[in-house]
Amino acid sequence: MAQVIMLQQWCQELQKVIMLHPWLCLFLLLPLLFLLRVAKRERLNLPPSPPKLPMIGNLHQLGRPPHRSLRALSAKYGPLMLLHFGKTPTLIVSSAEVAREVMKTHDVAFSGRPQTRAADVFFYGCVDVAFCPYGEYWRQAKKICVLEILSQKRVQAFQFVREDEVANMVEKLWVSCLSGAAVDLSDMFLTVSNNIISRSTLGRVYVNEGSDENFGGLSRKVIDLLASFCFKDTFHFLGWMDTLTGLVAGLKNTSRALHDFLDKVIEEHESLMNNDESHMKDMVDILLDLQKNGALGIDLTQENIKAILMVSLSLSWPLFCDCV
């Protein structure tokens, strides 16, 4: 009984101390919290990781081009290492054997996808295929791409488009050689890539119809913004900086122009489908047919269709990357 009374008195005194000296209690608790965090970190079986700095993590160890910096780090810390880019922990895989384990053996465990600020804006909350979270919707969207859009039969059907665009490029090169004019091969390859994508995906080339209906121009803006540095993605508490840098305004303006452009494209296809059933079907027609038939286990909305169409831009992403 006496021990119970002493315990009650001790608790009362402790409450008084906490009320009278809150800063002292906080000062005493901070080392305890630090020790608990260190102990928890030691219990985790994490891959090797180079020393990191507060807030920025390992960002200071990335140079240009970044893949060479990662190669140098992997030579020191092994084929599987953990880097922190701001608040984002990132697993770096640098060997074929480990990549096979990640992508094939444990593919479900590593199926998460980063949902960046730009991807969230352009893809209606990441309802496309590239940035969509793993789940039933992603499986159905992937099935559409594999069986309907990118099947061998469908790819062969658009072979004439690729041959036509490459022939036009060779002809332009020949004319330039005869005249002795300089040729920007990067720009020419990008134009060919955009034309092939536009004709296969949207049915025709959208150029010289105003800035809001220029597929190539919008594609380049989207890719530039997707590759732009975003404070919110790396340092969440500095998300307001994206407004000052103009990133938020750029995302909104480009997204509005892009979605207006895709709305017009879909309206054209719906009108053509109602009046002409014999025209060759492109990606837009396929998605509209699936939406009309309701053959999928998911509701394919207008936003879903536009988000999936945006994936076609990924075919030209490597051409924009300055990785050499």
XYZ file of C-alpha atoms in Angstrom:
324
model
C 0.000 0.000 0.000
C 2.818 2.377 0.880
C 4.492 1.691 -2.457
C 1.299 2.608 -4.308
C 1.050 5.896 -2.388
C 4.695 6.704 -3.152
C 4.139 5.964 -6.839
C 1.130 8.292 -6.929
C 3.133 11.059 -5.272
C 5.986 10.556 -7.734
C 3.593 10.848 -10.673
C 2.123 14.046 -9.241
C 5.576 15.565 -8.823
C 6.487 14.564 -12.366
C 3.368 16.283 -13.699
C 4.308 19.456 -11.816
C 7.812 19.395 -13.280
C 6.447 18.927 -16.805
C 4.024 21.826 -16.373
C 6.618 24.172 -14.841
C 9.611 23.220 -17.018
C 8.369 22.066 -20.455
C 11.566 23.165 -22.224
C 13.691 21.207 -19.785
C 11.631 18.090 -20.446
C 11.931 18.608 -24.194
C 15.707 18.990 -23.856
C 15.881 15.714 -21.952
C 13.649 13.868 -24.419
C 15.558 14.843 -27.558
C 18.601 12.639 -26.819
C 16.252 9.765 -26.003
C 14.412 10.142 -29.309
C 17.727 10.312 -31.157
C 18.946 7.110 -29.519
C 15.682 5.334 -30.337
C 15.932 6.397 -33.975
C 19.535 5.243 -34.244
C 18.649 1.918 -32.637
C 15.748 1.436 -35.053
C 17.980 2.265 -38.009
C 20.562 -0.259 -36.854
C 17.902 -2.977 -36.694
C 16.990 -2.423 -40.360
C 18.934 -4.534 -42.825
C 19.514 -1.760 -45.365
C 21.827 -1.911 -48.398
C 25.160 -0.066 -48.274
C 24.811 3.692 -48.504
C 27.376 6.496 -48.871
C 27.410 9.162 -46.144
C 24.615 11.683 -46.617
C 24.088 15.278 -45.575
C 21.079 16.601 -43.643
C 18.112 17.622 -45.808
C 19.763 17.056 -49.214
C 20.856 13.462 -48.605
C 23.172 12.280 -51.394
C 22.252 14.912 -53.989
C 25.665 16.532 -53.672
C 27.276 13.307 -54.934
C 25.491 13.407 -58.291
C 27.291 15.116 -61.154
C 26.684 15.417 -64.868
C 26.052 13.031 -66.422
C 24.390 11.361 -63.410
C 24.821 7.777 -64.627
C 28.593 8.134 -64.418
C 28.348 9.357 -60.827
C 26.170 6.351 -59.994
C 28.680 4.030 -61.686
C 31.503 5.457 -59.571
C 29.469 5.062 -56.367
C 28.461 1.485 -57.248
C 32.117 0.577 -57.775
C 32.717 1.526 -54.142
C 29.477 0.454 -52.435
C 28.415 -2.512 -54.560
C 25.762 -3.329 -57.180
C 22.925 -2.616 -54.737
C 23.070 0.629 -52.772
C 20.686 3.043 -51.094
C 20.779 6.755 -51.890
C 18.644 9.543 -50.455
C 17.597 12.302 -52.843
C 16.227 14.818 -50.402
C 13.373 13.058 -48.620
C 13.185 10.228 -51.161
C 15.075 6.963 -50.489
C 16.147 5.422 -53.793
C 17.505 1.935 -54.448
C 20.237 1.905 -57.109
C 20.779 -1.377 -59.004
C 23.973 -1.669 -61.058
C 24.265 -5.301 -62.163
C 22.264 -7.628 -64.398
C 21.934 -10.291 -61.694
C 20.473 -7.920 -59.107
C 18.292 -6.251 -61.739
C 16.830 -9.662 -62.595
C 16.005 -10.218 -58.921
C 14.301 -6.830 -58.678
C 12.435 -6.817 -62.001
C 11.487 -10.501 -62.241
C 11.754 -12.440 -58.984
C 10.523 -9.680 -56.651
C 8.714 -7.530 -59.206
C 5.582 -7.046 -57.070
C 7.593 -5.821 -54.088
C 9.287 -3.213 -56.309
C 6.226 -2.288 -58.376
C 5.749 1.136 -56.794
C 6.085 4.175 -59.053
C 7.056 7.729 -58.123
C 4.140 10.122 -58.500
C 5.775 13.445 -59.196
C 4.082 16.813 -59.258
C 4.374 17.089 -63.049
C 3.064 13.546 -63.628
C 0.118 14.204 -61.317
C -0.838 17.288 -63.354
C -0.341 15.879 -66.857
C -1.800 12.403 -66.255
C -4.932 13.301 -64.255
C -3.617 12.050 -60.948
C -1.413 9.347 -62.541
C -4.130 7.252 -64.215
C -1.912 6.390 -67.180
C 0.363 3.332 -67.383
C 3.836 4.714 -66.693
C 3.093 6.465 -63.376
C -0.037 4.595 -62.246
C 0.240 2.798 -58.860
C 0.290 -0.995 -59.008
C -3.202 -2.449 -58.764
C -6.198 -3.652 -60.749
C -6.446 -0.499 -62.855
C -2.758 -0.705 -63.796
C -3.153 -4.367 -64.810
C -6.127 -3.531 -67.061
C -4.360 -0.519 -68.575
C -1.276 -2.642 -69.244
C -3.500 -5.272 -70.875
C -4.871 -2.600 -73.220
C -1.363 -1.580 -74.259
C -0.040 -5.125 -74.712
C -3.035 -6.766 -76.413
C -4.706 -3.894 -78.252
C -2.254 -1.066 -78.906
C 1.226 -2.616 -79.065
C 0.392 -6.085 -80.374
C 2.470 -7.457 -83.252
C -0.467 -7.174 -85.634
C -1.080 -3.544 -84.706
C 2.605 -2.605 -85.006
C 2.855 -4.232 -88.443
C -0.282 -2.406 -89.576
C 1.498 0.931 -89.126
C 4.696 -0.133 -90.872
C 3.830 2.070 -93.861
C 3.792 5.103 -91.538
C 7.350 4.455 -90.384
C 8.561 3.793 -93.922
C 6.890 6.958 -95.204
C 8.373 9.216 -92.518
C 11.869 7.745 -92.855
C 11.692 8.158 -96.646
C 10.746 11.823 -96.196
C 13.689 12.312 -93.828
C 16.140 10.720 -96.268
C 14.796 12.923 -99.055
C 15.336 16.056 -96.944
C 18.868 14.920 -96.154
C 19.539 14.375 -99.843
C 18.283 17.859 -100.742
C 20.399 19.393 -97.979
C 23.486 17.552 -99.209
C 22.966 18.800 -102.765
C 22.605 22.395 -101.581
C 25.410 22.152 -99.034
C 23.117 23.310 -96.226
C 23.790 22.419 -92.595
C 21.539 19.769 -91.060
C 20.427 19.557 -87.430
C 20.098 15.786 -87.074
C 18.742 15.989 -83.521
C 15.861 18.198 -84.610
C 15.233 16.051 -87.674
C 15.093 12.820 -85.650
C 12.723 14.441 -83.162
C 10.446 15.556 -85.982
C 10.374 12.064 -87.490
C 9.699 10.520 -84.089
C 6.849 12.935 -83.363
C 5.319 12.422 -86.808
C 5.359 8.624 -86.454
C 3.839 8.828 -82.982
C 1.232 11.361 -84.068
C 0.097 9.383 -87.118
C -0.002 6.050 -85.262
C -1.644 7.445 -82.145
C -3.844 10.291 -83.357
C -4.375 9.396 -87.015
C -2.540 12.300 -88.651
C 0.227 14.843 -88.135
C -0.880 17.921 -86.203
C 1.408 20.756 -87.293
C 1.042 24.373 -88.406
C -2.379 24.672 -86.831
C -1.566 27.094 -84.059
C 0.525 26.575 -80.980
C -2.320 24.918 -79.090
C -2.673 22.164 -81.725
C 0.976 21.455 -82.442
C 1.668 17.946 -81.221
C 5.431 18.260 -81.515
C 5.574 21.575 -79.657
C 3.352 20.344 -76.838
C 5.342 17.119 -76.609
C 8.581 19.005 -76.082
C 7.031 21.255 -73.436
C 5.670 18.246 -71.541
C 9.011 16.443 -71.629
C 10.904 19.550 -70.517
C 8.544 20.021 -67.555
C 8.646 16.338 -66.576
C 12.438 16.570 -66.471
C 12.498 19.915 -64.617
C 13.651 20.066 -61.012
C 10.709 20.197 -58.606
C 11.231 21.305 -55.012
C 8.077 19.540 -53.807
C 9.251 16.146 -55.089
C 12.604 16.387 -53.324
C 11.990 18.743 -50.384
C 8.299 18.608 -49.523
C 8.456 21.574 -47.150
C 9.881 23.746 -49.965
C 7.010 23.064 -52.360
C 6.114 26.764 -52.381
C 9.398 27.421 -54.217
C 7.924 25.833 -57.357
C 5.577 28.808 -57.614
C 8.464 31.263 -57.471
C 10.473 29.385 -60.105
C 7.502 29.401 -62.497
C 7.157 25.611 -62.555
C 3.565 25.611 -61.282
C 2.465 28.166 -63.886
C 4.240 26.232 -66.635
C 2.544 22.988 -65.597
C -0.913 24.586 -65.524
C -0.581 26.375 -68.871
C 0.903 23.410 -70.729
C -1.570 20.991 -69.154
C -4.508 23.165 -70.189
C -3.262 23.456 -73.778
C -2.497 19.740 -73.973
C -5.849 18.601 -72.646
C -7.734 21.021 -74.922
C -5.753 19.593 -77.841
C -6.593 15.986 -76.895
C -10.271 16.886 -76.406
C -10.395 18.176 -79.996
C -8.649 15.051 -81.274
C -11.143 12.779 -79.488
C -14.091 14.795 -80.821
C -12.737 14.440 -84.377
C -12.419 10.675 -83.968
C -15.895 10.303 -82.479
C -17.359 12.198 -85.435
C -15.360 10.139 -87.933
C -16.372 6.851 -86.277
C -20.045 7.780 -86.558
C -19.763 8.707 -90.253
C -17.095 6.337 -91.576
C -16.591 2.821 -90.249
C -14.017 1.822 -92.890
C -11.091 4.092 -91.927
C -7.976 2.554 -90.410
C -8.144 2.547 -86.622
C -5.465 4.293 -84.602
C -4.881 4.318 -80.848
C -7.668 6.828 -80.186
C -10.190 4.690 -82.088
C -9.161 1.582 -80.141
C -9.613 3.293 -76.780
C -12.979 4.750 -77.813
C -14.154 1.281 -78.910
C -13.114 -0.192 -75.551
C -14.922 2.610 -73.751
C -18.066 2.057 -75.810
C -18.104 -1.738 -75.477
C -17.303 -1.742 -71.764
C -15.300 -4.953 -72.143
C -12.836 -4.026 -69.387
C -13.224 -4.526 -65.675
C -12.741 -0.784 -65.150
C -14.592 2.349 -66.222
C -12.617 3.991 -69.021
C -13.376 7.697 -68.712
C -12.326 10.541 -70.995
C -9.535 11.392 -68.551
C -8.294 7.788 -68.595
C -8.154 7.818 -72.391
C -6.198 11.077 -72.490
C -3.789 9.863 -69.812
C -3.097 6.623 -71.709
C -2.592 8.582 -74.934
C 0.031 10.644 -73.153
C 2.139 7.507 -72.710
C 2.949 7.706 -76.427
C 5.168 10.664 -75.571
C 7.510 8.299 -73.726
C 8.660 6.919 -77.073
C 10.516 10.172 -77.755
C 11.818 10.808 -74.218
C 15.268 9.219 -74.786
C 15.870 11.568 -77.717
C 15.535 14.550 -75.393
C 17.910 13.255 -72.745
C 21.372 14.785 -72.624
C 23.074 11.722 -71.209
C 26.225 11.469 -73.338
